């Protein structure tokens, strides 16, 4: 009875540990998925922003060319103004791209950390599984010993009764 109780406690402890490790693993996987989704969303937003800025720059450039054709005197001023505007937009786009790349790098680092934690949780789960399997083997060996001793005891009792 004590052995069955010990076996039940060991099985309960192992099941509890396995459930905890599984919960940690699920949390780490959810965190990694969330980080990946955030990184994708940020990358798409940055791409759309970049595309819009480039379209805006192209429209400004086309407008400047038309003005330059219509007015020879205003050509130099319009060109200089447009070039300055494009440079500012380009600088802005480059800054936004650099910011987006920094965010992406950060998100990738978070994803890598989440993956590392998930791997660590898997290793812990494997360790708990090994401990549970060893406990099962120990319980099995005790059961075998118990059965052998009971058989010896019964045989000895039978010999003693026969000897009386």
C-alpha positions as YAML, in Angstrom:
chain: A
units: angstrom
residues:
- id: 1
  name: UNK
  ca: [0.00, 0.00, 0.00]
- id: 2
  name: UNK
  ca: [2.86, 2.36, 0.88]
- id: 3
  name: UNK
  ca: [4.54, 1.47, -2.39]
- id: 4
  name: UNK
  ca: [1.36, 2.13, -4.36]
- id: 5
  name: UNK
  ca: [0.96, 5.42, -2.53]
- id: 6
  name: UNK
  ca: [4.60, 6.36, -3.28]
- id: 7
  name: UNK
  ca: [4.07, 5.37, -6.89]
- id: 8
  name: UNK
  ca: [0.91, 7.49, -7.07]
- id: 9
  name: UNK
  ca: [2.70, 10.47, -5.49]
- id: 10
  name: UNK
  ca: [5.61, 10.09, -7.91]
- id: 11
  name: UNK
  ca: [3.23, 9.85, -10.87]
- id: 12
  name: UNK
  ca: [1.25, 12.88, -9.62]
- id: 13
  name: UNK
  ca: [4.45, 14.87, -9.07]
- id: 14
  name: UNK
  ca: [5.72, 13.92, -12.53]
- id: 15
  name: UNK
  ca: [2.39, 14.79, -14.16]
- id: 16
  name: UNK
  ca: [2.32, 18.14, -12.37]
- id: 17
  name: UNK
  ca: [5.91, 18.89, -13.42]
- id: 18
  name: UNK
  ca: [5.18, 17.88, -16.98]
- id: 19
  name: UNK
  ca: [2.08, 20.11, -17.04]
- id: 20
  name: UNK
  ca: [4.12, 23.03, -15.71]
- id: 21
  name: UNK
  ca: [6.81, 22.52, -18.30]
- id: 22
  name: UNK
  ca: [4.18, 22.17, -21.02]
- id: 23
  name: UNK
  ca: [2.57, 25.44, -19.88]
- id: 24
  name: UNK
  ca: [5.98, 27.15, -19.98]
- id: 25
  name: UNK
  ca: [6.59, 25.75, -23.44]
- id: 26
  name: UNK
  ca: [3.19, 26.94, -24.69]
- id: 27
  name: UNK
  ca: [3.77, 30.40, -23.20]
- id: 28
  name: UNK
  ca: [7.21, 30.63, -24.83]
- id: 29
  name: UNK
  ca: [5.81, 29.51, -28.18]
- id: 30
  name: UNK
  ca: [2.93, 32.02, -27.94]
- id: 31
  name: UNK
  ca: [5.44, 34.76, -27.08]
- id: 32
  name: UNK
  ca: [7.60, 33.81, -30.07]
- id: 33
  name: UNK
  ca: [4.55, 33.80, -32.39]
- id: 34
  name: UNK
  ca: [3.42, 37.18, -31.05]
- id: 35
  name: UNK
  ca: [6.91, 38.65, -31.58]
- id: 36
  name: UNK
  ca: [6.99, 37.26, -35.13]
- id: 37
  name: UNK
  ca: [3.52, 38.69, -35.90]
- id: 38
  name: UNK
  ca: [4.49, 42.10, -34.50]
- id: 39
  name: UNK
  ca: [7.69, 42.10, -36.55]
- id: 40
  name: UNK
  ca: [5.74, 41.24, -39.70]
- id: 41
  name: UNK
  ca: [3.14, 43.94, -39.03]
- id: 42
  name: UNK
  ca: [5.84, 46.56, -38.43]
- id: 43
  name: UNK
  ca: [7.71, 45.51, -41.56]
- id: 44
  name: UNK
  ca: [4.51, 45.75, -43.66]
- id: 45
  name: UNK
  ca: [3.65, 49.17, -42.19]
- id: 46
  name: UNK
  ca: [7.18, 50.40, -42.90]
- id: 47
  name: UNK
  ca: [7.00, 49.05, -46.44]
- id: 48
  name: UNK
  ca: [3.67, 50.81, -47.07]
- id: 49
  name: UNK
  ca: [5.02, 54.03, -45.60]
- id: 50
  name: UNK
  ca: [8.12, 53.81, -47.77]
- id: 51
  name: UNK
  ca: [6.03, 53.15, -50.88]
- id: 52
  name: UNK
  ca: [3.77, 56.11, -50.13]
- id: 53
  name: UNK
  ca: [6.78, 58.37, -49.57]
- id: 54
  name: UNK
  ca: [8.34, 57.22, -52.83]
- id: 55
  name: UNK
  ca: [5.08, 57.81, -54.73]
- id: 56
  name: UNK
  ca: [4.86, 61.26, -53.18]
- id: 57
  name: UNK
  ca: [8.45, 61.98, -54.22]
- id: 58
  name: UNK
  ca: [7.77, 60.82, -57.78]
- id: 59
  name: UNK
  ca: [4.69, 63.07, -57.99]
- id: 60
  name: UNK
  ca: [6.68, 66.06, -56.73]
- id: 61
  name: UNK
  ca: [9.42, 65.37, -59.27]
- id: 62
  name: UNK
  ca: [6.94, 65.14, -62.17]
- id: 63
  name: UNK
  ca: [5.29, 68.39, -61.11]
- id: 64
  name: UNK
  ca: [8.69, 70.12, -61.01]
- id: 65
  name: UNK
  ca: [9.53, 68.93, -64.52]
- id: 66
  name: UNK
  ca: [6.23, 70.32, -65.91]
- id: 67
  name: UNK
  ca: [6.81, 73.69, -64.29]
- id: 68
  name: UNK
  ca: [10.36, 73.76, -65.64]
- id: 69
  name: UNK
  ca: [9.08, 73.22, -69.18]
- id: 70
  name: UNK
  ca: [6.40, 75.95, -68.87]
- id: 71
  name: UNK
  ca: [8.54, 78.67, -67.33]
- id: 72
  name: UNK
  ca: [12.19, 79.07, -68.25]
- id: 73
  name: UNK
  ca: [12.82, 81.70, -65.56]
- id: 74
  name: UNK
  ca: [11.24, 79.56, -62.79]
- id: 75
  name: UNK
  ca: [13.05, 76.46, -64.01]
- id: 76
  name: UNK
  ca: [16.14, 76.88, -61.84]
- id: 77
  name: UNK
  ca: [14.15, 77.83, -58.73]
- id: 78
  name: UNK
  ca: [11.67, 74.97, -59.18]
- id: 79
  name: UNK
  ca: [14.50, 72.52, -59.77]
- id: 80
  name: UNK
  ca: [16.39, 73.65, -56.67]
- id: 81
  name: UNK
  ca: [13.23, 73.57, -54.58]
- id: 82
  name: UNK
  ca: [12.27, 70.11, -55.84]
- id: 83
  name: UNK
  ca: [15.76, 68.72, -55.35]
- id: 84
  name: UNK
  ca: [15.84, 70.05, -51.80]
- id: 85
  name: UNK
  ca: [12.39, 68.59, -51.14]
- id: 86
  name: UNK
  ca: [13.41, 65.25, -52.59]
- id: 87
  name: UNK
  ca: [16.59, 65.23, -50.54]
- id: 88
  name: UNK
  ca: [14.58, 65.93, -47.41]
- id: 89
  name: UNK
  ca: [12.10, 63.21, -48.32]
- id: 90
  name: UNK
  ca: [14.93, 60.83, -49.12]
- id: 91
  name: UNK
  ca: [16.59, 61.65, -45.81]
- id: 92
  name: UNK
  ca: [13.23, 61.10, -44.10]
- id: 93
  name: UNK
  ca: [12.69, 57.81, -45.93]
- id: 94
  name: UNK
  ca: [16.21, 56.69, -45.04]
- id: 95
  name: UNK
  ca: [15.61, 57.63, -41.40]
- id: 96
  name: UNK
  ca: [12.30, 55.75, -41.37]
- id: 97
  name: UNK
  ca: [13.94, 52.75, -43.01]
- id: 98
  name: UNK
  ca: [16.76, 52.81, -40.46]
- id: 99
  name: UNK
  ca: [14.18, 53.08, -37.66]
- id: 100
  name: UNK
  ca: [12.21, 50.20, -39.17]
- id: 101
  name: UNK
  ca: [15.36, 48.13, -39.47]
- id: 102
  name: UNK
  ca: [16.19, 48.85, -35.82]
- id: 103
  name: UNK
  ca: [12.69, 47.78, -34.78]
- id: 104
  name: UNK
  ca: [12.98, 44.67, -36.93]
- id: 105
  name: UNK
  ca: [16.37, 43.86, -35.40]
- id: 106
  name: UNK
  ca: [14.89, 44.27, -31.92]
- id: 107
  name: UNK
  ca: [11.92, 42.10, -32.84]
- id: 108
  name: UNK
  ca: [14.22, 39.44, -34.26]
- id: 109
  name: UNK
  ca: [16.25, 39.49, -31.05]
- id: 110
  name: UNK
  ca: [13.03, 39.08, -29.05]
- id: 111
  name: UNK
  ca: [12.03, 36.21, -31.31]
- id: 112
  name: UNK
  ca: [15.42, 34.56, -30.86]
- id: 113
  name: UNK
  ca: [15.15, 34.96, -27.08]
- id: 114
  name: UNK
  ca: [11.67, 33.44, -27.15]
- id: 115
  name: UNK
  ca: [12.98, 30.53, -29.24]
- id: 116
  name: UNK
  ca: [15.84, 30.06, -26.78]
- id: 117
  name: UNK
  ca: [13.40, 29.98, -23.89]
- id: 118
  name: UNK
  ca: [11.23, 27.48, -25.76]
- id: 119
  name: UNK
  ca: [14.27, 25.26, -26.36]
- id: 120
  name: UNK
  ca: [15.21, 25.52, -22.69]
- id: 121
  name: UNK
  ca: [11.64, 24.58, -21.70]
- id: 122
  name: UNK
  ca: [11.81, 21.55, -24.03]
- id: 123
  name: UNK
  ca: [15.11, 20.49, -22.42]
- id: 124
  name: UNK
  ca: [13.56, 20.78, -18.96]
- id: 125
  name: UNK
  ca: [10.57, 18.72, -20.08]
- id: 126
  name: UNK
  ca: [12.93, 16.04, -21.40]
- id: 127
  name: UNK
  ca: [14.72, 16.01, -18.06]
- id: 128
  name: UNK
  ca: [11.45, 15.57, -16.19]
- id: 129
  name: UNK
  ca: [10.42, 12.78, -18.55]
- id: 130
  name: UNK
  ca: [13.74, 11.01, -17.87]
- id: 131
  name: UNK
  ca: [13.22, 11.36, -14.10]
- id: 132
  name: UNK
  ca: [9.67, 9.99, -14.38]
- id: 133
  name: UNK
  ca: [10.89, 7.03, -16.43]
- id: 134
  name: UNK
  ca: [13.65, 6.29, -13.88]
- id: 135
  name: UNK
  ca: [11.09, 6.48, -11.06]
- id: 136
  name: UNK
  ca: [8.83, 4.06, -12.95]
- id: 137
  name: UNK
  ca: [11.73, 1.64, -13.34]
- id: 138
  name: UNK
  ca: [12.57, 1.86, -9.62]
- id: 139
  name: UNK
  ca: [8.92, 1.20, -8.70]
- id: 140
  name: UNK
  ca: [8.85, -1.77, -11.08]
- id: 141
  name: UNK
  ca: [12.00, -3.22, -9.48]
- id: 142
  name: UNK
  ca: [10.49, -2.81, -6.00]
- id: 143
  name: UNK
  ca: [7.32, -4.54, -7.18]
- id: 144
  name: UNK
  ca: [9.39, -7.45, -8.48]
- id: 145
  name: UNK
  ca: [11.33, -7.66, -5.21]
- id: 146
  name: UNK
  ca: [8.07, -7.50, -3.24]
- id: 147
  name: UNK
  ca: [6.52, -10.31, -5.31]
- id: 148
  name: UNK
  ca: [9.65, -12.48, -4.93]
- id: 149
  name: UNK
  ca: [9.77, -11.91, -1.15]
- id: 150
  name: UNK
  ca: [6.06, -12.69, -0.80]
- id: 151
  name: UNK
  ca: [6.56, -15.92, -2.75]
- id: 152
  name: UNK
  ca: [9.54, -16.84, -0.52]
- id: 153
  name: UNK
  ca: [7.53, -16.02, 2.61]
- id: 154
  name: UNK
  ca: [4.61, -18.18, 1.47]
- id: 155
  name: UNK
  ca: [6.98, -21.02, 0.61]
- id: 156
  name: UNK
  ca: [8.70, -20.73, 4.00]
- id: 157
  name: UNK
  ca: [5.35, -20.64, 5.83]
- id: 158
  name: UNK
  ca: [4.23, -23.70, 3.87]
- id: 159
  name: UNK
  ca: [7.47, -25.53, 4.83]
- id: 160
  name: UNK
  ca: [7.00, -24.60, 8.47]
- id: 161
  name: UNK
  ca: [3.40, -25.87, 8.48]
- id: 162
  name: UNK
  ca: [4.46, -29.06, 6.73]
- id: 163
  name: UNK
  ca: [7.31, -29.52, 9.24]
- id: 164
  name: UNK
  ca: [5.01, -29.40, 12.33]
...
